Amino acid sequence: MEVKGKIVAVLPVISGEGKNGPWKKQDYVIEYEQNSQYPRKMVFNLWGEKIDQYTIQEGQSLRVSFDIDCREYNGRWYNDIRAWKIDADDGTPVDTGFTQAQSPIKPEITSSDETSDLPF
């Protein structure tokens, strides 16, 4: 599913410890229009590495692709709207927060044997 709208709130990161190890998530509120006179709001979230992958700020116009899931806890059911892709409203990718100098993974390759046929 997909929705286009304007970010009206960026909520604090929430973290914890689960049976599979540490986790973190962040919620965002987006205001969108859906063929109605009044705009609607929706909360979506990003989990784990996705939080650091996107730089989302209040006031940005975005297109958010998401999946809806629900889970049961103590006899109550809760919806979860989890974003998996975020683009600017015009279709360009949202800043990932990394520049060329700050690449998240930059392996250093060294050669221990200079007589090898390998190019590294």
XYZ file of N, CA and C in Angstrom:
360
model
N 0.844 -1.163 0.000
C 0.000 0.000 0.000
C 0.895 1.233 0.000
N 0.295 2.353 -0.364
C 1.074 3.575 -0.466
C 0.206 4.778 -0.114
N 0.832 5.777 0.493
C 0.142 7.019 0.819
C 1.108 8.179 0.585
N 0.563 9.296 0.080
C 1.358 10.514 -0.107
C 0.844 11.552 0.870
N 1.757 12.258 1.506
C 1.335 13.275 2.449
C 2.505 14.026 3.035
N 2.201 14.817 4.056
C 3.185 15.680 4.710
C 3.421 15.170 6.133
N 4.681 15.081 6.533
C 5.027 14.651 7.888
C 4.673 15.776 8.856
N 3.822 15.469 9.838
C 3.422 16.481 10.824
C 4.038 16.228 12.198
N 4.597 15.041 12.431
C 5.251 14.755 13.716
C 6.254 13.620 13.546
N 7.419 13.807 14.160
C 8.450 12.770 14.242
C 8.578 12.451 15.722
N 8.165 11.253 16.110
C 8.157 10.868 17.518
C 9.506 10.279 17.920
N 9.810 10.264 19.216
C 11.118 9.750 19.674
C 11.300 8.260 19.383
N 12.560 7.873 19.270
C 12.905 6.460 19.076
C 12.584 5.698 20.357
N 11.978 4.532 20.197
C 11.680 3.644 21.323
C 12.544 2.401 21.148
N 13.180 1.946 22.230
C 14.013 0.753 22.134
C 13.743 -0.162 23.311
N 14.159 -1.394 23.143
C 13.955 -2.365 24.208
C 14.743 -3.627 23.949
N 14.543 -4.585 24.798
C 15.217 -5.872 24.707
C 14.147 -6.952 24.600
N 14.222 -7.749 23.547
C 13.266 -8.827 23.343
C 13.959 -10.170 23.414
N 13.201 -11.229 23.168
C 13.788 -12.565 23.224
C 14.822 -12.788 22.125
N 14.746 -11.974 21.040
C 15.717 -12.083 19.950
C 16.813 -11.028 20.033
N 16.888 -10.296 21.122
C 17.923 -9.278 21.287
C 17.343 -7.873 21.295
N 18.202 -6.865 21.208
C 17.732 -5.479 21.270
C 16.970 -5.088 20.000
N 16.032 -4.147 20.152
C 15.261 -3.642 19.035
C 15.022 -2.147 19.225
N 14.684 -1.463 18.124
C 14.294 -0.061 18.217
C 13.312 0.247 17.093
N 12.424 1.208 17.364
C 11.461 1.633 16.359
C 11.179 3.113 16.549
N 10.720 3.753 15.478
C 10.361 5.167 15.536
C 9.064 5.364 14.767
N 8.157 6.143 15.363
C 6.868 6.437 14.753
C 6.876 7.819 14.126
N 6.110 7.952 13.050
C 5.960 9.211 12.321
C 4.478 9.406 12.038
N 4.019 10.656 12.068
C 2.630 10.966 11.745
C 2.623 11.675 10.396
N 1.842 11.147 9.465
C 1.717 11.736 8.137
C 0.273 12.175 7.935
N 0.092 13.363 7.372
C -1.243 13.882 7.067
C -1.453 13.744 5.564
N -2.568 13.141 5.184
C -2.837 12.893 3.768
C -4.294 13.178 3.453
N -4.585 13.372 2.169
C -5.956 13.563 1.718
C -6.373 12.339 0.927
N -7.559 11.853 1.211
C -8.050 10.668 0.524
C -9.461 10.943 0.015
N -9.546 11.696 -1.061
C -10.827 12.015 -1.694
C -11.859 12.528 -0.704
N -11.429 13.347 0.217
C -12.378 13.878 1.188
C -12.092 15.349 1.444
N -13.023 15.987 2.084
C -12.892 17.397 2.390
C -11.866 17.637 3.494
N -11.706 16.662 4.370
C -10.832 16.828 5.526
C -9.622 15.905 5.426
N -8.429 16.450 5.662
C -7.238 15.589 5.638
C -7.265 14.583 6.792
N -6.652 13.461 6.573
C -6.546 12.396 7.582
C -5.111 12.290 8.047
N -4.933 11.683 9.209
C -3.590 11.431 9.747
C -3.426 9.936 9.981
N -2.184 9.483 9.844
C -1.870 8.082 10.050
C -0.490 7.993 10.692
N -0.322 7.080 11.618
C 0.984 6.817 12.221
C 1.578 5.598 11.529
N 2.809 5.742 11.053
C 3.546 4.597 10.524
C 4.872 4.530 11.256
N 5.538 3.394 11.156
C 6.802 3.256 11.879
C 7.883 2.644 11.010
N 9.101 2.863 11.460
C 10.285 2.229 10.895
C 10.952 1.450 12.021
N 11.521 0.311 11.682
C 12.177 -0.546 12.673
C 13.653 -0.688 12.355
N 14.461 -0.810 13.386
C 15.880 -1.159 13.267
C 16.677 -0.247 12.369
N 17.388 -0.846 11.401
C 18.287 -0.123 10.508
C 17.563 0.878 9.622
N 16.281 0.661 9.361
C 15.518 1.575 8.506
C 15.454 2.976 9.114
N 15.490 3.086 10.437
C 15.458 4.393 11.094
C 16.661 5.219 10.654
N 17.832 4.595 10.625
C 19.053 5.289 10.237
C 19.160 5.464 8.725
N 18.458 4.630 7.968
C 18.532 4.681 6.509
C 17.877 5.938 5.948
N 16.788 6.397 6.570
C 16.062 7.558 6.078
C 16.191 8.731 7.051
N 16.340 9.935 6.495
C 16.367 11.149 7.291
C 15.021 11.832 7.093
N 14.105 11.626 8.015
C 12.740 12.152 7.884
C 12.568 13.300 8.864
N 12.055 14.423 8.349
C 11.860 15.605 9.175
C 10.435 16.124 9.014
N 9.974 16.844 10.034
C 8.663 17.467 9.971
C 8.594 18.399 8.776
N 7.433 18.411 8.119
C 7.216 19.301 6.993
C 7.537 18.701 5.643
N 8.230 17.566 5.607
C 8.563 16.933 4.335
C 7.311 16.344 3.699
N 7.224 16.446 2.371
C 6.170 15.776 1.611
C 6.748 14.463 1.097
N 6.132 13.356 1.486
C 6.687 12.038 1.193
C 5.649 11.104 0.597
N 6.159 10.073 -0.064
C 5.343 8.953 -0.514
C 5.845 7.741 0.261
N 4.984 7.154 1.078
C 5.364 6.070 1.971
C 4.711 4.771 1.496
N 5.532 3.765 1.229
C 5.040 2.425 0.908
C 5.098 1.602 2.189
N 4.016 0.900 2.505
C 3.943 0.219 3.793
C 3.104 -1.050 3.711
N 3.240 -1.869 4.726
C 2.417 -3.062 4.929
C 1.678 -2.903 6.245
N 0.475 -3.423 6.292
C -0.310 -3.392 7.523
C -0.354 -4.808 8.087
N -0.070 -4.913 9.363
C -0.116 -6.201 10.045
C -0.779 -5.975 11.393
N -1.218 -7.014 12.022
C -1.753 -6.867 13.379
C -1.262 -8.023 14.228
N -1.296 -7.807 15.527
C -0.855 -8.843 16.458
C -1.731 -8.812 17.694
N -1.768 -9.909 18.371
C -2.576 -10.038 19.587
C -1.661 -10.002 20.793
N -2.072 -9.265 21.820
C -1.331 -9.219 23.068
C -2.344 -9.136 24.205
N -2.324 -10.122 25.079
C -3.229 -10.178 26.234
C -4.696 -10.003 25.843
N -5.098 -10.679 24.771
C -6.501 -10.659 24.363
C -6.920 -9.430 23.571
N -6.000 -8.516 23.314
C -6.314 -7.321 22.516
C -5.511 -7.369 21.223
N -6.055 -6.770 20.180
C -5.404 -6.760 18.874
C -4.892 -5.362 18.555
N -3.681 -5.291 17.981
C -3.032 -4.026 17.665
C -2.579 -4.022 16.210
N -2.857 -2.917 15.500
C -2.395 -2.754 14.125
C -0.979 -2.206 14.114
N -0.236 -2.587 13.105
C 1.128 -2.131 12.930
C 1.278 -1.725 11.472
N 1.568 -0.455 11.207
C 1.764 0.050 9.854
C 3.256 0.285 9.685
N 3.896 -0.659 9.023
C 5.355 -0.670 8.921
C 5.791 -0.252 7.518
N 6.517 0.872 7.442
C 7.014 1.372 6.157
C 8.183 0.520 5.689
N 8.251 0.281 4.390
C 9.371 -0.461 3.834
C 10.102 0.334 2.752
N 9.488 1.440 2.281
C 10.147 2.307 1.301
C 9.578 3.705 1.449
N 10.463 4.709 1.394
C 10.033 6.096 1.515
C 10.730 6.910 0.441
N 9.917 7.653 -0.339
C 10.431 8.535 -1.380
C 9.870 9.927 -1.154
N 10.551 10.922 -1.732
C 9.984 12.268 -1.738
C 8.713 12.217 -2.576
N 7.811 13.147 -2.370
C 6.527 13.158 -3.064
C 6.695 13.159 -4.580
N 7.809 13.688 -5.076
C 8.044 13.719 -6.518
C 8.693 12.437 -7.037
N 8.881 11.445 -6.178
C 9.418 10.148 -6.582
C 10.911 9.980 -6.385
N 11.625 11.043 -5.995
C 13.064 10.906 -5.764
C 13.305 10.285 -4.393
N 14.363 9.507 -4.252
C 14.637 8.869 -2.953
C 14.890 9.904 -1.860
N 14.454 9.584 -0.649
C 14.694 10.439 0.508
C 16.153 10.296 0.900
N 16.755 11.390 1.362
C 18.148 11.376 1.803
C 18.351 10.241 2.788
N 19.345 9.422 2.519
C 19.605 8.283 3.399
C 20.451 8.657 4.592
N 20.883 9.914 4.668
C 21.667 10.347 5.810
C 23.155 10.096 5.651
N 23.563 9.490 4.545
C 24.972 9.211 4.313
C 25.470 10.036 3.137
N 26.679 10.547 3.242
C 27.335 11.209 2.124
C 28.439 10.292 1.630
N 29.078 10.651 0.540
C 30.170 9.827 0.019
C 31.227 9.597 1.085
N 31.554 10.634 1.851
C 32.593 10.512 2.870
C 32.135 9.683 4.064
N 30.824 9.511 4.218
C 30.289 8.791 5.370
C 29.645 7.476 4.977
N 30.118 6.843 3.931
C 29.520 5.597 3.493
C 29.420 4.636 4.669
N 28.262 3.971 4.852
C 28.078 3.120 6.020
C 29.011 1.916 6.042
N 29.392 1.414 4.869
C 30.293 0.269 4.819
C 31.370 0.593 3.792
N 32.584 0.647 4.233
C 33.693 0.938 3.329
C 34.823 -0.023 3.656
N 34.795 -1.225 3.044
C 35.816 -2.207 3.377
C 37.182 -1.787 2.847
N 38.192 -2.114 3.606
C 39.552 -1.847 3.180
C 40.153 -3.167 2.746
N 40.557 -3.228 1.495
C 41.096 -4.458 0.938
C 42.601 -4.309 0.808
N 43.315 -5.249 1.367
C 44.773 -5.232 1.270
C 45.239 -6.558 0.711
N 46.362 -6.536 0.072
C 46.921 -7.747 -0.496
C 48.094 -8.218 0.357
N 48.084 -9.475 0.748
C 49.182 -9.995 1.543
C 50.215 -10.682 0.655
N 49.832 -10.981 -0.585
C 50.743 -11.654 -1.508
C 50.753 -10.900 -2.821
N 51.813 -10.148 -3.123
C 51.862 -9.317 -4.312
C 52.070 -10.126 -5.588
N 52.378 -11.406 -5.492
C 52.569 -12.242 -6.683
C 51.269 -12.897 -7.127
N 50.226 -12.669 -6.434
C 48.929 -13.266 -6.750
C 48.373 -12.671 -8.031
N 47.567 -13.440 -8.770
C 46.911 -12.962 -9.986
C 45.657 -12.145 -9.676
N 45.238 -12.137 -8.429
C 44.020 -11.417 -8.054
C 44.246 -9.916 -8.145
N 43.225 -9.132 -8.562
C 43.401 -7.702 -8.741
C 43.417 -6.910 -7.433
N 43.378 -7.560 -6.300
C 43.413 -6.830 -5.022
C 44.355 -7.452 -4.035
